[in-house]
mmCIF file of C-alpha atoms in Angstrom:
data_model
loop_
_atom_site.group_PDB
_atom_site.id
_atom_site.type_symbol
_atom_site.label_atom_id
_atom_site.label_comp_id
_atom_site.label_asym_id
_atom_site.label_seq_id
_atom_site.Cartn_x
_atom_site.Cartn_y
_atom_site.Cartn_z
ATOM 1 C CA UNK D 145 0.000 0.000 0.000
ATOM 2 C CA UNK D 146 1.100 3.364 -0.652
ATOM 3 C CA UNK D 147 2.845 4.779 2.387
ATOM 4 C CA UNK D 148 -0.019 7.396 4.909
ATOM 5 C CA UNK D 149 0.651 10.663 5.802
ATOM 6 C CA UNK D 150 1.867 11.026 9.398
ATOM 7 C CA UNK D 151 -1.782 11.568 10.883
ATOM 8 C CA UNK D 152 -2.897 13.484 13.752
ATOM 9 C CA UNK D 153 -3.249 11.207 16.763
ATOM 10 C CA UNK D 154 -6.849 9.854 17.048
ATOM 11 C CA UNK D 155 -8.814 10.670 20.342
ATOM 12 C CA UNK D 156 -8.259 7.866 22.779
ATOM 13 C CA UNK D 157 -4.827 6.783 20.279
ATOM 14 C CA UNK D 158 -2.537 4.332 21.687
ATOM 15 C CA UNK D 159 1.143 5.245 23.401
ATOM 16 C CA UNK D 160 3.779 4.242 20.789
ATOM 17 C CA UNK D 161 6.487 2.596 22.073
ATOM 18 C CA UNK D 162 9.883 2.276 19.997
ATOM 19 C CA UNK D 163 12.210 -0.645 20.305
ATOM 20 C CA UNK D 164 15.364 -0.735 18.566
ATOM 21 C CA UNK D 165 17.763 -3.319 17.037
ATOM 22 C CA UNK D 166 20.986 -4.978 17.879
ATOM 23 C CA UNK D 167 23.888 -2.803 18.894
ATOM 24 C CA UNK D 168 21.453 0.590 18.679
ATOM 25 C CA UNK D 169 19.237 2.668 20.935
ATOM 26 C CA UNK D 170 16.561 4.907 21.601
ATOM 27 C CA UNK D 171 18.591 7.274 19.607
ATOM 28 C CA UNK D 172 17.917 5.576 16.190
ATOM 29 C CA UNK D 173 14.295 6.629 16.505
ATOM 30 C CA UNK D 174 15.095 10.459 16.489
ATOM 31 C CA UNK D 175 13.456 11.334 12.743
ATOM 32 C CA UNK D 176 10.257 9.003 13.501
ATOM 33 C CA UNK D 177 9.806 10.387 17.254
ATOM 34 C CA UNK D 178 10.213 14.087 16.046
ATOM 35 C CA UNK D 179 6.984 13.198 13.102
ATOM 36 C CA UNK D 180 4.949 11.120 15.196
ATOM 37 C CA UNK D 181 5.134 13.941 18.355
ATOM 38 C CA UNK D 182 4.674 16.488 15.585
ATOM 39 C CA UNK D 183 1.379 15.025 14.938
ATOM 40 C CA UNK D 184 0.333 14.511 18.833
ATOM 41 C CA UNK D 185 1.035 10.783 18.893
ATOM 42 C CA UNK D 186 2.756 9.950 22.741
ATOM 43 C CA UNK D 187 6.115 8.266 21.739
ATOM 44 C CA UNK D 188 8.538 6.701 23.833
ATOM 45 C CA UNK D 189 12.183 5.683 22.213
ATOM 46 C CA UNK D 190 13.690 3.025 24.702
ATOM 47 C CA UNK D 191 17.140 1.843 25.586
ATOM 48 C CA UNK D 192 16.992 -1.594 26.242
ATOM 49 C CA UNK D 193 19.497 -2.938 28.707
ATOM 50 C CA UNK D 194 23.215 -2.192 28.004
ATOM 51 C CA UNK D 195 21.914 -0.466 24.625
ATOM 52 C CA UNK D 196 22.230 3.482 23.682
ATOM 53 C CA UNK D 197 22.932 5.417 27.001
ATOM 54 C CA UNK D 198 21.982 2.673 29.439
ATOM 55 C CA UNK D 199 24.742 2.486 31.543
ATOM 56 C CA UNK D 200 24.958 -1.339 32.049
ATOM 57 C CA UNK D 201 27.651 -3.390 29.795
ATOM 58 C CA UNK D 202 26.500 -6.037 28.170
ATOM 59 C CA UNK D 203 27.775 -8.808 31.103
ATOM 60 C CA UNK D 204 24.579 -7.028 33.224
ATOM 61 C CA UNK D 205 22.147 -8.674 30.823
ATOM 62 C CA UNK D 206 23.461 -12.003 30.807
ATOM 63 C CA UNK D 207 19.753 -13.052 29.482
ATOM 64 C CA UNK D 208 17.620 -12.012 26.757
ATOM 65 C CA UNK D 209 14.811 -11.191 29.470
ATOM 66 C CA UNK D 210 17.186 -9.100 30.657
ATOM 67 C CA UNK D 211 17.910 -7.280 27.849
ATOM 68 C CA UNK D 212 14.361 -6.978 27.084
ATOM 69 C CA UNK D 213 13.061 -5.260 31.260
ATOM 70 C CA UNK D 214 13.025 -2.171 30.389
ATOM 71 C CA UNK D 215 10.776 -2.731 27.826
ATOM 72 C CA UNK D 216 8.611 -5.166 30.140
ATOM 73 C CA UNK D 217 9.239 -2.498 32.606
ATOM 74 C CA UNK D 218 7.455 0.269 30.800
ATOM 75 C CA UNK D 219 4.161 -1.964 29.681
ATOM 76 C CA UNK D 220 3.891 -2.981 32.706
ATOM 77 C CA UNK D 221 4.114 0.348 34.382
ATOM 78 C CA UNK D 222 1.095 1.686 32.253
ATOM 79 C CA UNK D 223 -2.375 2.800 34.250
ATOM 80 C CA UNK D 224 -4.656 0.237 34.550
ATOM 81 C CA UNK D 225 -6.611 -0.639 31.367
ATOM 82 C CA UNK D 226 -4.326 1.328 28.915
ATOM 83 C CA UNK D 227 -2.540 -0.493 25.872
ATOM 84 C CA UNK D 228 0.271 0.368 23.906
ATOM 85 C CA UNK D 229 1.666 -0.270 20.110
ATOM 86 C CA UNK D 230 4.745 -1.977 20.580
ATOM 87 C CA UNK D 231 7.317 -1.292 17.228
ATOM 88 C CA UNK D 232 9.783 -3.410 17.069
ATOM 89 C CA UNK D 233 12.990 -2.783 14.026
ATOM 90 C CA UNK D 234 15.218 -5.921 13.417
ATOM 91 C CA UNK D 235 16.259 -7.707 16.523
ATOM 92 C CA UNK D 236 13.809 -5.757 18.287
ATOM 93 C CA UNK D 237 11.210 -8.076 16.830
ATOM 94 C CA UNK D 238 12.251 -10.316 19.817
ATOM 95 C CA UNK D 239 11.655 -7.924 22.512
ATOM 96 C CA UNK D 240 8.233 -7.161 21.246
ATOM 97 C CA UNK D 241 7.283 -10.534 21.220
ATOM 98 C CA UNK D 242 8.258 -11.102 24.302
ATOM 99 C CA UNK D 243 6.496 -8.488 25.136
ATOM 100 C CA UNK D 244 3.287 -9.901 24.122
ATOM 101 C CA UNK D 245 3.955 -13.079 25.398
ATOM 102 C CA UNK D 246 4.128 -11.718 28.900
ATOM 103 C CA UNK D 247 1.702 -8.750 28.654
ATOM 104 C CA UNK D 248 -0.927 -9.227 25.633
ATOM 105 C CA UNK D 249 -3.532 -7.406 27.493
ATOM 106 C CA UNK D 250 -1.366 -4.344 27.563
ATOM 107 C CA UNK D 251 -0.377 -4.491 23.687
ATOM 108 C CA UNK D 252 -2.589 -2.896 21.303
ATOM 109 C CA UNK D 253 -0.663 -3.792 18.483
ATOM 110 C CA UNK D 254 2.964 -5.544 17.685
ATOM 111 C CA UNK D 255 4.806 -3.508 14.476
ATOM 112 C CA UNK D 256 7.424 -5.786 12.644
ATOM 113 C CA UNK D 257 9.708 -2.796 10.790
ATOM 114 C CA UNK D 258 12.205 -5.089 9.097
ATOM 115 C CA UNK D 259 12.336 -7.443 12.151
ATOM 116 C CA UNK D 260 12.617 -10.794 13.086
ATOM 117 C CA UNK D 261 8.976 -12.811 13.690
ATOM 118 C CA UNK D 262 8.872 -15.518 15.526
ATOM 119 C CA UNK D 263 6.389 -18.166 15.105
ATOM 120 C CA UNK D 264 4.548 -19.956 17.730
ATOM 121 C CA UNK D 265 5.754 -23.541 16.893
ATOM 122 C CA UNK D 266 9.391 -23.506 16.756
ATOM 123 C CA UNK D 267 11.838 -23.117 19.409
ATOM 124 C CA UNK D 268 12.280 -18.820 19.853
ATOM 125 C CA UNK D 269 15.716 -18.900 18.409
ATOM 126 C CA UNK D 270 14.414 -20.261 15.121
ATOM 127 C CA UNK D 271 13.638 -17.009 13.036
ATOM 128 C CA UNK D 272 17.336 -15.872 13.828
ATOM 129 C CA UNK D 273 18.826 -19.129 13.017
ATOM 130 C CA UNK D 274 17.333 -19.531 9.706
ATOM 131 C CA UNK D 275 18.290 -16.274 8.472
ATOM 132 C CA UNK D 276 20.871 -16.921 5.433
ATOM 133 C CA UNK D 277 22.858 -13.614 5.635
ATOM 134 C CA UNK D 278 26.568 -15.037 5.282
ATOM 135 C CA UNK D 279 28.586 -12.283 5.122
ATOM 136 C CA UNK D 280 28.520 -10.243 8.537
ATOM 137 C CA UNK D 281 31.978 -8.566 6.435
ATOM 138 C CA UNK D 282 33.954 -6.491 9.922
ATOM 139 C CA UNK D 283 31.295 -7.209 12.359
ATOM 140 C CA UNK D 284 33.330 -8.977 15.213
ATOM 141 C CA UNK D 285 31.901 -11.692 17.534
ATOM 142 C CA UNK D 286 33.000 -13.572 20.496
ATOM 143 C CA UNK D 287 31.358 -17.100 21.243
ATOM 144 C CA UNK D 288 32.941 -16.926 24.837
ATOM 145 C CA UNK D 289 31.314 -13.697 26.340
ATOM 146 C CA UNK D 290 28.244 -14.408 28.346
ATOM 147 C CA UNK D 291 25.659 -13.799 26.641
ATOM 148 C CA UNK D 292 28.237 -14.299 23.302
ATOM 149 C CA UNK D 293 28.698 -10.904 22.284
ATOM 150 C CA UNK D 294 28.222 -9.262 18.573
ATOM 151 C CA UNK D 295 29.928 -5.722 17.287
ATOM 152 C CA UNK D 296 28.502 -4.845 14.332
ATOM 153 C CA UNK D 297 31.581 -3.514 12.087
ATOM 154 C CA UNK D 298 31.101 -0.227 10.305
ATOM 155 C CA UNK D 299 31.696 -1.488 6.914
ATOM 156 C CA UNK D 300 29.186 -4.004 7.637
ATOM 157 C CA UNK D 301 27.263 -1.397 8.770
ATOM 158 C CA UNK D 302 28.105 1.121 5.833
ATOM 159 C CA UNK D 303 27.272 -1.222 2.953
ATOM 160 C CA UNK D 304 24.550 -3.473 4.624
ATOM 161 C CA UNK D 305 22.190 -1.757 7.000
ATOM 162 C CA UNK D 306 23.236 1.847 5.603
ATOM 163 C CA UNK D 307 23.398 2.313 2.346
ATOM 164 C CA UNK D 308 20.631 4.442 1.583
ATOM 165 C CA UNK D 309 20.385 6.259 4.853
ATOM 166 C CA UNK D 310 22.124 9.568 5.184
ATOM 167 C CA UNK D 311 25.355 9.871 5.572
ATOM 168 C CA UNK D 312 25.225 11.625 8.760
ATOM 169 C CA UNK D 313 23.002 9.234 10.189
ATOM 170 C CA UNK D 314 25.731 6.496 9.683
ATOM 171 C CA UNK D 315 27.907 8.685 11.077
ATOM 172 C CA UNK D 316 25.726 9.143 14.246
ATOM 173 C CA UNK D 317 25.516 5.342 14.245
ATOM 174 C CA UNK D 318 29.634 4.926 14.496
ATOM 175 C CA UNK D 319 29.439 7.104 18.013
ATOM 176 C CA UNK D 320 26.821 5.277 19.669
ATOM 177 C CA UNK D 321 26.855 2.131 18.173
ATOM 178 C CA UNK D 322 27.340 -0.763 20.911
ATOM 179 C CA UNK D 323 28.432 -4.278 21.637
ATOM 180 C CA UNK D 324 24.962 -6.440 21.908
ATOM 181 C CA UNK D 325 24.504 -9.696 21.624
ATOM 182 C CA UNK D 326 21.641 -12.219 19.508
ATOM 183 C CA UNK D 327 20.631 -14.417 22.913
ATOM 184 C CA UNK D 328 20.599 -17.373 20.650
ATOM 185 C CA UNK D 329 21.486 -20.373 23.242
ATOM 186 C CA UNK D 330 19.339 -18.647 25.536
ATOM 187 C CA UNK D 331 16.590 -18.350 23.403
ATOM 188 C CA UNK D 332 16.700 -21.899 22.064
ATOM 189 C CA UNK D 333 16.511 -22.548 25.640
ATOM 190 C CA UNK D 334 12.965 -21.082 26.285
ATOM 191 C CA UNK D 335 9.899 -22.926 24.874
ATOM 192 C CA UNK D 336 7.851 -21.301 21.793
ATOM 193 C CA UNK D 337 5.725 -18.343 22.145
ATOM 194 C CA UNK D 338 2.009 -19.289 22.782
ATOM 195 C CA UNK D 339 -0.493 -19.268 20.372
ATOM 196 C CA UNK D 340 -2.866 -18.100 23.212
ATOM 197 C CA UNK D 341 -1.014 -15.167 24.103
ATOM 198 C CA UNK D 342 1.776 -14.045 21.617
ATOM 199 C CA UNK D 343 -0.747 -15.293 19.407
ATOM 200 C CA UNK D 344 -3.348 -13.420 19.893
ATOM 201 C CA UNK D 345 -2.036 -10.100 19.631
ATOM 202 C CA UNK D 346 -2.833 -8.144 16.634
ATOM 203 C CA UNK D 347 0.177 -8.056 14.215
ATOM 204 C CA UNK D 348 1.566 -5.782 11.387
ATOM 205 C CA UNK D 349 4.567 -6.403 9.561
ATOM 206 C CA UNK D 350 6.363 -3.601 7.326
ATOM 207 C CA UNK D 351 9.015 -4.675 4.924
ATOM 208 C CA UNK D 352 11.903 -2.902 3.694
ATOM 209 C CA UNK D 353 12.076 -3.878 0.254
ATOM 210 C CA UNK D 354 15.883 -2.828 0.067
ATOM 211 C CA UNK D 355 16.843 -4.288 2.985
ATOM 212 C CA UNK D 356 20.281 -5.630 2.263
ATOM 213 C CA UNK D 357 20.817 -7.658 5.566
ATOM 214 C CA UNK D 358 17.298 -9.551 5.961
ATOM 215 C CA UNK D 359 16.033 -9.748 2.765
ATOM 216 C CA UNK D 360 12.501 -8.978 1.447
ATOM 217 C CA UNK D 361 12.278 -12.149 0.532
ATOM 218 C CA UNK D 362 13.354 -13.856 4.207
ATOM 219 C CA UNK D 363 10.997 -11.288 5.260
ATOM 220 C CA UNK D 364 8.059 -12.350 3.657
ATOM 221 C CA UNK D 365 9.107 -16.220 4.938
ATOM 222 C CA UNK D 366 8.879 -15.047 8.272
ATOM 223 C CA UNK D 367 5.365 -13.714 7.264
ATOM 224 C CA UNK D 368 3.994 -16.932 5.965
ATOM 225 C CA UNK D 369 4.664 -18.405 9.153
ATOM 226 C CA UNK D 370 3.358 -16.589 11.493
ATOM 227 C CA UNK D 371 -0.033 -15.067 10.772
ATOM 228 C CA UNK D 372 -0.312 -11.325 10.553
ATOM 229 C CA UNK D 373 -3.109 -8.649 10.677
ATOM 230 C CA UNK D 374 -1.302 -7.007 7.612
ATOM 231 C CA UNK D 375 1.639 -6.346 5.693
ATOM 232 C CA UNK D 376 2.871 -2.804 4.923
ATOM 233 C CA UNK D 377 5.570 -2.203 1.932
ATOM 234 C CA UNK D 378 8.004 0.839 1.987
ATOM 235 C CA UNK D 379 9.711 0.689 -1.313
ATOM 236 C CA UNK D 380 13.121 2.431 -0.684
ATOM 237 C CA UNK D 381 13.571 1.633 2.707
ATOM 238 C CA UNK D 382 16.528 -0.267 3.556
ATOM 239 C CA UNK D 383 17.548 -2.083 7.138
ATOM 240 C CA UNK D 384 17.504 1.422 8.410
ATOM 241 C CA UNK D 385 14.077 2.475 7.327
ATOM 242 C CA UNK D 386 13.892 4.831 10.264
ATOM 243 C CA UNK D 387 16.757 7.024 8.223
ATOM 244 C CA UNK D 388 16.534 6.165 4.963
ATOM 245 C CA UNK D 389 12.431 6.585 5.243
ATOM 246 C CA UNK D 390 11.544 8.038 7.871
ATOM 247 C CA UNK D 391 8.492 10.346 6.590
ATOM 248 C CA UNK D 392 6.908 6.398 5.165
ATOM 249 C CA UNK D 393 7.670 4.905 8.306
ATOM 250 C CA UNK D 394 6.401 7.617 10.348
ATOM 251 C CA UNK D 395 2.957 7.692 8.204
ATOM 252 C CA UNK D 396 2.601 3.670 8.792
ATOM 253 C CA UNK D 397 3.071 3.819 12.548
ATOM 254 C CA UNK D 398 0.504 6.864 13.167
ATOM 255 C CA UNK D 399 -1.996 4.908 10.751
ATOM 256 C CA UNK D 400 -1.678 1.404 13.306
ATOM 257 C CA UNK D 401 -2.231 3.682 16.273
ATOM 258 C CA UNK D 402 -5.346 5.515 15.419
ATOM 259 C CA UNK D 403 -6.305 1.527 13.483
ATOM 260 C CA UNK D 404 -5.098 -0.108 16.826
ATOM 261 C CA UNK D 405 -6.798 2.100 19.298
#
């Protein structure tokens, strides 16, 4: 569909809450806050643990639950009977899910920008596993760190993730961009997300259709298994639609809140 204006928040419009991938933070959100606040949405760009200016290292979060509490921190922390849209960009798929797992009364909506899905049949780790990207180019890892630890290398960066964002906003990204890890052995550890709760929360998936690190294609695998409320196209987006698109992505997410309220 062609991408929405960014649309005045609805009466009664859900909080948006922003959840960002590996190795970033609240900060990559900046563009898409500034629209969506613009228009009166209530937006709230999170750090998860040891992620943008959260001052943990990554040896604090030693699981992915921990990683993911200050996002179960802030749903749970909302006023009684009040629900938020949960948006989730690349590894941040994970956190929102679970998210929803833990709190689907609480979630409005789950956004997929770009983002790992995870089924509700498969061990959690699966969607990650099964992604074919081969060539992770600089991006430096180290199996022995608990959790096993990930640096995502600026070339890797530069030629995957940003190559049609603005060159300041890669720029931005080689400051504040963090070791993180992918919680793999700890998420093959867990049992699958529930149909009856992860399940049951209305999702929307929006692919970036020049993603150059999860392909639209994987994308659209992820899709097929693992039913969604809809799917959402930005057509020169690539893994960093939130720079290289931000007006599109900005439009999509204000037309799921007032949708999701």
């Amino acid at each position: 569909m062609s991408a929405p204006a960014v649309a005045r928040a609805a009466e009664g419009a859900t909080r948006i809450i922003l959840v960002h991938g590996t190795g970033h933070g609240g900060w990559c959100w900046y563009r898409v806050a500034t629209l969506l606040r613009a228009a009166g949405h209530r937006v709230d760009a999170l750090d998860l643990a040891a992620s943008g200016i959260d001052a943990r290292q990554l040896r604090d979060a030693p699981t992915f639950e921990d990683y993911t509490r200050p996002l179960l921190d802030a749903l749970q922390a909302l006023p009684p009977g009040e629900r938020a849209v949960l948006v989730g960009h690349s590894f941040g798929g994970m956190s929102i899910a679970l998210a929803a797992e833990i709190f689907p009364e609480k979630v409005a909506a789950a956004v997929f920008v770009t983002a790992f899905l995870p089924d509700f049949t498969n061990p959690r780790s699966h969607a990650i596993e099964k992604l074919t990207l081969t060539d992770w180019m600089d991006s430096v890892t180290d199996a022995q760190h608990v959790p096993p630890s990930v640096f995502l290398g600026p070339e890797f960066l530069r030629h995957k993730l940003y190559q049609l964002s603005p060159p300041e906003d890669y720029t931005l990204s080689q400051s504040l961009a963090r070791v993180s890890s992918y919680y793999v052995a700890d998420l093959q550890s867990q049992p699958p997300f529930s149909e009856a709760r992860y399940g049951a929360v209305s999702k929307v998936y929006i692919i970036c259709k020049q993603d150059q690190a999860m392909l639209e294609a994987y994308q659209r695998a992820m899709i097929a298994g693992c039913p969604v409320a809809e799917v959402r196209e930005i057509a020169n987006a690539d893994h960093m639609a939130m720079f290289s698109a931000p007006a599109e992505l900005a439009g999509h997410l204000a037309d799921v809140a007032n949708t999701y309220a």
